Short mmCIF file of C-alpha atoms in Angstrom, two decimals:
data_model
loop_
_atom_site.label_atom_id
_atom_site.label_comp_id
_atom_site.label_asym_id
_atom_site.label_seq_id
_atom_site.Cartn_x
_atom_site.Cartn_y
_atom_site.Cartn_z
CA MET P 1 -107.06 17.76 -26.22
CA VAL P 2 -108.08 16.15 -29.51
CA ALA P 3 -109.61 19.44 -30.68
CA GLU P 4 -106.34 21.25 -29.87
CA ALA P 5 -104.39 18.66 -31.84
CA VAL P 6 -106.67 19.17 -34.82
CA VAL P 7 -106.12 22.94 -34.59
CA GLN P 8 -102.36 22.36 -34.48
CA ALA P 9 -102.48 20.07 -37.52
CA SER P 10 -104.65 22.66 -39.30
CA SER P 11 -102.07 25.37 -38.59
CA VAL P 12 -99.27 23.27 -40.03
CA PHE P 13 -101.40 22.47 -43.09
CA ALA P 14 -102.27 26.15 -43.57
CA ALA P 15 -98.59 27.10 -43.44
CA PHE P 16 -97.86 24.66 -46.27
CA ASP P 17 -100.95 25.72 -48.29
CA LYS P 18 -99.42 28.99 -49.50
CA ASP P 19 -102.20 29.93 -51.94
CA GLY P 20 -104.98 29.06 -49.48
CA ASP P 21 -106.87 26.81 -51.89
CA GLY P 22 -107.23 23.97 -49.37
CA LYS P 23 -104.70 21.78 -51.19
CA VAL P 24 -100.93 21.44 -50.95
CA SER P 25 -99.22 21.04 -54.32
CA ALA P 26 -95.78 19.52 -54.85
CA ALA P 27 -94.47 23.05 -55.49
CA GLU P 28 -95.93 24.31 -52.17
CA LEU P 29 -94.54 21.27 -50.37
CA ARG P 30 -91.16 21.81 -51.97
CA GLY P 31 -91.14 25.53 -51.11
CA SER P 32 -92.09 24.97 -47.49
CA MET P 33 -89.59 22.17 -47.04
CA THR P 34 -86.82 24.19 -48.72
CA ALA P 35 -87.56 27.20 -46.50
CA ALA P 36 -87.70 25.04 -43.40
CA LEU P 37 -84.64 22.90 -44.08
CA GLY P 38 -82.51 25.68 -45.52
CA GLU P 39 -81.50 23.47 -48.41
CA ASP P 40 -82.99 22.79 -51.80
CA VAL P 41 -85.54 19.97 -52.02
CA SER P 42 -85.83 18.63 -55.55
CA GLU P 43 -89.10 18.56 -57.44
CA GLU P 44 -88.78 14.77 -57.59
CA GLU P 45 -88.37 14.46 -53.80
CA ALA P 46 -91.38 16.69 -53.14
CA ALA P 47 -93.48 14.78 -55.69
CA ALA P 48 -92.45 11.44 -54.17
CA ILE P 49 -93.39 12.56 -50.65
CA LEU P 50 -96.71 13.90 -51.93
CA ALA P 51 -97.43 10.67 -53.81
CA THR P 52 -97.02 8.56 -50.66
CA VAL P 53 -100.14 10.10 -49.11
CA ASP P 54 -102.14 11.29 -52.15
CA ALA P 55 -105.05 8.88 -51.71
CA ASP P 56 -107.27 10.29 -54.45
CA GLY P 57 -104.44 10.57 -56.98
CA ASP P 58 -105.14 14.20 -57.90
CA GLY P 59 -101.51 15.24 -57.36
CA LEU P 60 -102.50 17.48 -54.44
CA LEU P 61 -102.84 16.93 -50.70
CA ASP P 62 -106.01 17.97 -48.95
CA GLN P 63 -105.92 18.38 -45.18
CA GLU P 64 -107.03 14.80 -44.52
CA GLU P 65 -104.29 13.37 -46.76
CA PHE P 66 -101.73 15.71 -45.20
CA SER P 67 -102.73 14.55 -41.70
CA ARG P 68 -102.94 10.88 -42.67
CA LEU P 69 -99.18 10.67 -42.99
CA GLY P 70 -98.71 11.08 -39.24
CA ALA P 71 -101.74 9.04 -38.25
CA THR P 72 -100.83 6.02 -40.35
CA ALA P 73 -97.21 6.01 -39.23
CA SER P 74 -98.25 6.07 -35.59
CA HIS P 75 -101.02 3.48 -35.79
CA GLU P 76 -98.86 0.93 -37.56
CA GLY P 77 -95.80 -0.58 -36.02
CA ALA P 78 -92.94 -1.86 -38.09
CA ALA P 79 -93.27 -5.21 -36.31
CA GLY P 80 -96.01 -7.31 -37.78
CA VAL P 81 -96.35 -5.18 -40.91
CA ALA P 82 -95.34 -7.05 -44.03
CA GLY P 83 -94.45 -6.31 -47.65
CA ASP P 84 -95.62 -3.04 -49.17
CA GLU P 85 -97.17 -1.95 -45.88
CA ALA P 86 -93.75 -2.11 -44.20
CA ASP P 87 -92.31 -0.02 -47.04
CA ASP P 88 -95.18 2.48 -46.68
CA TYR P 89 -94.58 2.64 -42.93
CA GLU P 90 -90.89 3.41 -43.46
CA VAL P 91 -91.65 6.10 -46.06
CA ARG P 92 -94.20 7.74 -43.76
CA ARG P 93 -91.88 7.58 -40.79
CA ARG P 94 -89.04 9.08 -42.84
CA CYS P 95 -91.33 11.90 -44.02
CA LEU P 96 -92.38 12.61 -40.42
CA LYS P 97 -88.73 12.62 -39.38
CA GLU P 98 -88.00 15.17 -42.11
CA ALA P 99 -90.89 17.33 -40.93
CA PHE P 100 -89.69 16.97 -37.33
CA ALA P 101 -86.17 18.00 -38.36
CA MET P 102 -87.55 21.23 -39.80
CA TYR P 103 -88.67 22.29 -36.31
CA ALA P 104 -86.12 20.55 -34.10
CA THR P 105 -82.82 21.66 -32.68
CA GLU P 106 -80.04 19.41 -31.43
CA ASP P 107 -80.14 19.41 -27.64
CA GLY P 108 -76.79 17.97 -26.54
CA ASP P 109 -77.08 14.43 -25.19
CA GLU P 110 -80.86 14.55 -25.50
CA GLY P 111 -80.76 14.53 -29.31
CA ALA P 112 -83.17 16.43 -31.52
CA ARG P 113 -86.03 18.16 -29.73
CA ILE P 114 -88.52 20.86 -30.64
CA THR P 115 -88.03 23.71 -28.20
CA PRO P 116 -90.25 26.79 -27.88
CA ALA P 117 -87.51 28.85 -29.54
CA SER P 118 -87.03 26.42 -32.45
CA LEU P 119 -90.80 26.23 -32.96
CA MET P 120 -91.06 30.03 -32.98
CA ARG P 121 -88.17 30.26 -35.47
CA MET P 122 -89.71 27.76 -37.89
CA LEU P 123 -93.24 29.13 -37.64
CA GLY P 124 -91.76 32.57 -38.32
CA LYS P 125 -90.24 31.23 -41.55
CA LEU P 126 -93.41 29.42 -42.59
CA LEU P 127 -95.71 32.32 -41.75
CA GLU P 128 -93.41 35.11 -42.95
CA SER P 129 -95.92 36.34 -45.54
CA SER P 130 -98.73 36.23 -42.99
CA ALA P 131 -99.62 38.96 -40.53
CA GLU P 132 -99.78 36.26 -37.84
CA LYS P 133 -96.57 35.96 -35.80
CA MET P 134 -96.12 33.55 -32.93
CA GLU P 135 -94.70 34.73 -29.60
CA LEU P 136 -92.44 32.56 -27.44
CA GLU P 137 -95.16 32.12 -24.79
CA GLU P 138 -97.61 30.90 -27.46
CA CYS P 139 -95.01 28.39 -28.63
CA ARG P 140 -94.50 27.21 -25.04
CA ALA P 141 -98.26 26.71 -24.71
CA MET P 142 -98.40 24.77 -27.99
CA ILE P 143 -95.58 22.47 -26.87
CA CYS P 144 -97.13 22.03 -23.42
CA ARG P 145 -100.26 20.50 -24.98
CA PHE P 146 -98.26 17.62 -26.44
CA ASP P 147 -95.36 17.40 -23.99
CA LEU P 148 -96.21 14.00 -22.55
CA ASP P 149 -93.20 13.75 -20.23
CA GLY P 150 -93.33 17.37 -19.01
CA ASP P 151 -89.77 18.31 -20.00
CA GLY P 152 -90.83 21.45 -21.89
CA VAL P 153 -89.78 20.16 -25.33
CA LEU P 154 -91.17 17.74 -27.92
CA SER P 155 -89.43 14.49 -28.78
CA PHE P 156 -90.08 12.77 -32.10
CA ASP P 157 -92.63 10.44 -30.47
CA GLU P 158 -94.51 13.41 -29.01
CA PHE P 159 -94.39 15.10 -32.42
CA MET P 160 -95.98 12.00 -33.96
CA VAL P 161 -98.81 12.18 -31.39
CA MET P 162 -99.32 15.84 -32.28
CA MET P 163 -99.44 15.11 -36.02
CA MET P 164 -101.90 12.25 -35.49
CA GLY P 165 -104.33 14.32 -33.48
CA ASN P 166 -104.66 11.56 -30.83
CA VAL P 167 -103.94 12.80 -27.34
#
């Protein structure tokens, strides 16, 4: 299961890494977020999100830095975290919520959930320049791997587990 989570995180990273150089720039982050959200994300917003996880300060996110956002937010709890760490936790959680919102659909009383159809729609947008297209059954299988409660959709908490790579 951990290997599958790593593959999933790699796929998300690859979708953001438009030029395939192994790094996500603020421009690539902005473009992917704009395409996914359907609204313009400012250069400043993209740069701020990037800066929160850019550990080596090179202005780019490698795959480890990209993945660290989810891992750190899930390993820390807001309770017991003080000062700057609490601020970092909130920034990371907000960024994960934004990423989740790119894939999620409102599901009535259940709130936002990632369904196989919403996952296929978003991956189609992110991979539109790629020859690789995801089928609905493939999206169901991807969700199944991280669907901890067996309801066929991903909640935000399940999405965090997926982004961490800890199943």
